Coordinates of C-alpha atoms in Angstrom, one line a residue:
X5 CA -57.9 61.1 -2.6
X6 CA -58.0 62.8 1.0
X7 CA -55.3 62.1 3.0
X8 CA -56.0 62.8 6.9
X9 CA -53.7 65.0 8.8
X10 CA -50.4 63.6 10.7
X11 CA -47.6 64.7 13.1
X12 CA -45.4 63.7 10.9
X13 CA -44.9 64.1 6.6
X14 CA -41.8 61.8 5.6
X15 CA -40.4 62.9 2.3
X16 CA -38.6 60.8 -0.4
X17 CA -35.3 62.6 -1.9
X18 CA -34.6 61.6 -5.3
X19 CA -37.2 63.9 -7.6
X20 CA -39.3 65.2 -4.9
X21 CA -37.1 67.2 -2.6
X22 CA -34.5 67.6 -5.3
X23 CA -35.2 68.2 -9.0
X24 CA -34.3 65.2 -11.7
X25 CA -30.9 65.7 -13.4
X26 CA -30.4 68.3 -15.8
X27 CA -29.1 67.7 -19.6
X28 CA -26.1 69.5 -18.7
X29 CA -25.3 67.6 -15.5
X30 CA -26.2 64.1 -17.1
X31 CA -23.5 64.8 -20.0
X32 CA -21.0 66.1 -17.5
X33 CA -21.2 62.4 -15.9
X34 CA -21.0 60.9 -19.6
X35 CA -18.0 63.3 -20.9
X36 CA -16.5 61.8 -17.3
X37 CA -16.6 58.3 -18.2
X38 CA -16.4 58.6 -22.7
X39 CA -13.1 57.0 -23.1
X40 CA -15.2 53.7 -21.3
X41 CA -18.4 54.1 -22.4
X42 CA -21.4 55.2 -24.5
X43 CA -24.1 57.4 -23.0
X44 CA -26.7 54.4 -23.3
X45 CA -24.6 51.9 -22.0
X46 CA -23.5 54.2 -18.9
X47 CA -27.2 55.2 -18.1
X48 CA -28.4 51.4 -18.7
X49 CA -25.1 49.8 -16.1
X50 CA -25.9 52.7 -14.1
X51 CA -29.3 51.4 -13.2
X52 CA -28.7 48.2 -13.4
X53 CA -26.2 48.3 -10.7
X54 CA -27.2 50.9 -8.4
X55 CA -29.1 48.8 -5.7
X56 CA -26.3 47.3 -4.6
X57 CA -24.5 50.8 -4.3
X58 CA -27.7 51.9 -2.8
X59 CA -27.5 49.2 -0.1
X60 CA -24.0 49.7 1.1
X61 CA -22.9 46.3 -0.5
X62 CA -20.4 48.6 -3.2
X63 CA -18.2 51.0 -2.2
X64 CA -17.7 54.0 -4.7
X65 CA -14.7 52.4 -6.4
X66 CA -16.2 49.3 -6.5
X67 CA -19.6 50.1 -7.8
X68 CA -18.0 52.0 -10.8
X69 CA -15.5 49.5 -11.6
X70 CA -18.2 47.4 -12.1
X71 CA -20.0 50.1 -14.2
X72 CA -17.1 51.0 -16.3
X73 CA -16.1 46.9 -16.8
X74 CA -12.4 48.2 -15.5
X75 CA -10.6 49.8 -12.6
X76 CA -9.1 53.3 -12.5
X77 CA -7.0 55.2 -10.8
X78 CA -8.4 56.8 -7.2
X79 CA -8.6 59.9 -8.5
X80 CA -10.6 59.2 -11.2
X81 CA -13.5 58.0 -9.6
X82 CA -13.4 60.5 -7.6
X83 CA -14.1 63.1 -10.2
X84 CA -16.7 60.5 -11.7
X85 CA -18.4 60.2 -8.0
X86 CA -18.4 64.3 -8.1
X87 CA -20.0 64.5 -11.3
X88 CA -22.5 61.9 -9.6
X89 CA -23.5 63.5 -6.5
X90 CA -23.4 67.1 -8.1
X91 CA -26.4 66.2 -10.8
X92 CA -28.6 64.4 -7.3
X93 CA -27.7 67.9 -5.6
X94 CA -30.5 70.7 -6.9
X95 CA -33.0 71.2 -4.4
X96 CA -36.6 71.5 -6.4
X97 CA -38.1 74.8 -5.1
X98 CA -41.3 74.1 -5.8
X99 CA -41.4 71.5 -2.8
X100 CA -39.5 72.9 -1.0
X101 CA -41.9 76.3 -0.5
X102 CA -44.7 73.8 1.0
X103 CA -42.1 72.3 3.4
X104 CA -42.0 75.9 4.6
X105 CA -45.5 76.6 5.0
X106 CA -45.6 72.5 6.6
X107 CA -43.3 73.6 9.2
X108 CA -44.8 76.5 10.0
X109 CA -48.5 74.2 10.0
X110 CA -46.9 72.5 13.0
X111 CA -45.4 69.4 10.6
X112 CA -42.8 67.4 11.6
X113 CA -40.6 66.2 8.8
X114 CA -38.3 63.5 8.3
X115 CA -36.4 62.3 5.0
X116 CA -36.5 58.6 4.0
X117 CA -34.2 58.0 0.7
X118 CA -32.2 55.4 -1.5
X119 CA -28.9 56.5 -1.6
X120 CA -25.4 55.3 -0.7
X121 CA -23.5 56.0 1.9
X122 CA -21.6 58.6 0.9
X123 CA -24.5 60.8 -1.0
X124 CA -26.0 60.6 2.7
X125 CA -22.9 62.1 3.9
X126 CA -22.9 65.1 1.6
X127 CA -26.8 65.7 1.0
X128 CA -26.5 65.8 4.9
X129 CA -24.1 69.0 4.5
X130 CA -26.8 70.4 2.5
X131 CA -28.8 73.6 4.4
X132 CA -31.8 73.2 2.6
X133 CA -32.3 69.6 4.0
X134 CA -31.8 71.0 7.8
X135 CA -35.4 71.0 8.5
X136 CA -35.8 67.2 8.0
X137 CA -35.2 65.1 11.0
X138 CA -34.5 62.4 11.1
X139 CA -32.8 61.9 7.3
X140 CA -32.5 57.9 7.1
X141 CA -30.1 57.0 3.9
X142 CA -30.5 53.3 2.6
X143 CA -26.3 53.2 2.3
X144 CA -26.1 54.0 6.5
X145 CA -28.9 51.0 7.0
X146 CA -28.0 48.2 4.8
X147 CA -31.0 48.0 3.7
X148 CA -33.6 49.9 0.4
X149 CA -36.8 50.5 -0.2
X150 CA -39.3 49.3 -0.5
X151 CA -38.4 46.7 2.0
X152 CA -40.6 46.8 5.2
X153 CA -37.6 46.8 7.3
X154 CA -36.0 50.2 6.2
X155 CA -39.7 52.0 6.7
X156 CA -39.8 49.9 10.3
X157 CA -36.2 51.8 10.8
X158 CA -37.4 55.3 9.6
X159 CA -40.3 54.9 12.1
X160 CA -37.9 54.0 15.4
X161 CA -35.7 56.9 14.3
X162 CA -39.0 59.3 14.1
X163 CA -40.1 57.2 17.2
X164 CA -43.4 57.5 15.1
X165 CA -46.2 55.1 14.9
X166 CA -47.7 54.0 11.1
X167 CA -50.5 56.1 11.3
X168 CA -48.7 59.0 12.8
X169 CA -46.5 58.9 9.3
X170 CA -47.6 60.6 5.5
X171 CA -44.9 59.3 3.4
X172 CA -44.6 60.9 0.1
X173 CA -42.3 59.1 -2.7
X174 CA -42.5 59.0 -6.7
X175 CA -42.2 55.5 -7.1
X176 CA -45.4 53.6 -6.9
X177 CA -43.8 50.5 -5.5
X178 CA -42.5 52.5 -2.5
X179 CA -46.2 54.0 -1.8
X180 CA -47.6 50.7 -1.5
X181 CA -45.2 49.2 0.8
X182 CA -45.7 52.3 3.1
X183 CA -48.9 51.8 2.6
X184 CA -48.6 48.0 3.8
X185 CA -47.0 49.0 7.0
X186 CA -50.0 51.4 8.0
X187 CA -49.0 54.6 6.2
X188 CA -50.5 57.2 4.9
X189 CA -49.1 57.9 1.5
X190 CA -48.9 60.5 -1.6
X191 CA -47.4 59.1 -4.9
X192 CA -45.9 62.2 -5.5
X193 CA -46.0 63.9 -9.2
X194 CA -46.1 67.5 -8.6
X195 CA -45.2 69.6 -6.2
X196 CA -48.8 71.2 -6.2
X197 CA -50.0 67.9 -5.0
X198 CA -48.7 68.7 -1.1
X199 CA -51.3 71.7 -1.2
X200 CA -53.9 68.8 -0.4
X201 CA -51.8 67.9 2.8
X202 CA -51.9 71.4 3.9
X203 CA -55.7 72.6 3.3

């Protein structure tokens, strides 16, 4: 599909500008929590529960209490939260090269992402996301994709029309609410897929 050239490319974060969690990082989080719980169960109350972490409703302590079906102590879930935001943390190099070469095509880019609150704070200390402004994180805006309304904020922040906005995102359901709003949009599988955007 050809997708016409716009000021401004708005890039997903999860499994598009960083890679998917490794093996090693994903039992790191399990060895974290294995006096509480079995890998499946973990991975499935993970899920299941993340949109309200996502949407600023659940603090960290509260959003694994509710995942481990008990309280602990402060400090453990805090090295339970760093085990967390270290597997979301490893940029994917592969996108990453065609940000470079969109940047230097004259792009603007901007970074729309679920996430909570305080994975915004620290992916926003990372120096391989400095070339994305604005970065909107669901956790700082109350509210997730794909609702209009988060898009509608990304856009005032980018003070960016629809049409003036390729949003790219691996989640189908994402790509057709940008798509709703007026976007342009890229369901994003590969990395090799941005050479389209920049030929």
């Amino acid at each position: 599909m050809s997708i016409p050239r716009t000021p401004w490319l708005l890039f997903d974060y999860g499994e598009v500008l960083c890679v998917a969690p490794s093996d090693s990082d994903r039992l790191a989080l399990e060895n974290s929590v294995a006096d509480f719980l079995s890998p499946t169960d973990l991975w499935v109350r993970y899920w299941e529960i993340r949109p309200r972490y996502d949407d600023g409703t659940l603090s960290i302590h509260d959003y694994w209490r509710l995942v481990l079906g008990k309280s602990l102590p402060e400090t453990r879930i805090d090295d339970i939260h760093r085990h967390d935001i270290a597997m979301w943390s490893h940029p994917n190099p592969d996108t990453l090269r065609y940000v470079a070469r969109a940047r230097e095509a004259g792009y603007q880019l901007a970074l729309l992402s679920n996430a909570p609150a305080p994975f915004g704070d620290a992916f926003n200390e990372l120096e391989w996301l400095s070339p994305f402004s604005p970065r909107v994180f669901s956790g700082h805006v109350g509210l997730v994709k794909p609702s209009a309304a988060i898009y509608e904020v990304c856009l005032d922040h980018m003070n960016a029309t629809p049409d003036e906005v390729t949003f790219i995102d691996d989640r189908t359901e994402n790509i057709e609410a940008a798509r709703a709003l007026g976007m342009n949009a890229l369901h994003f599988q590969s990395a090799a897929q941005l050479r389209e955007l920049l030929e």
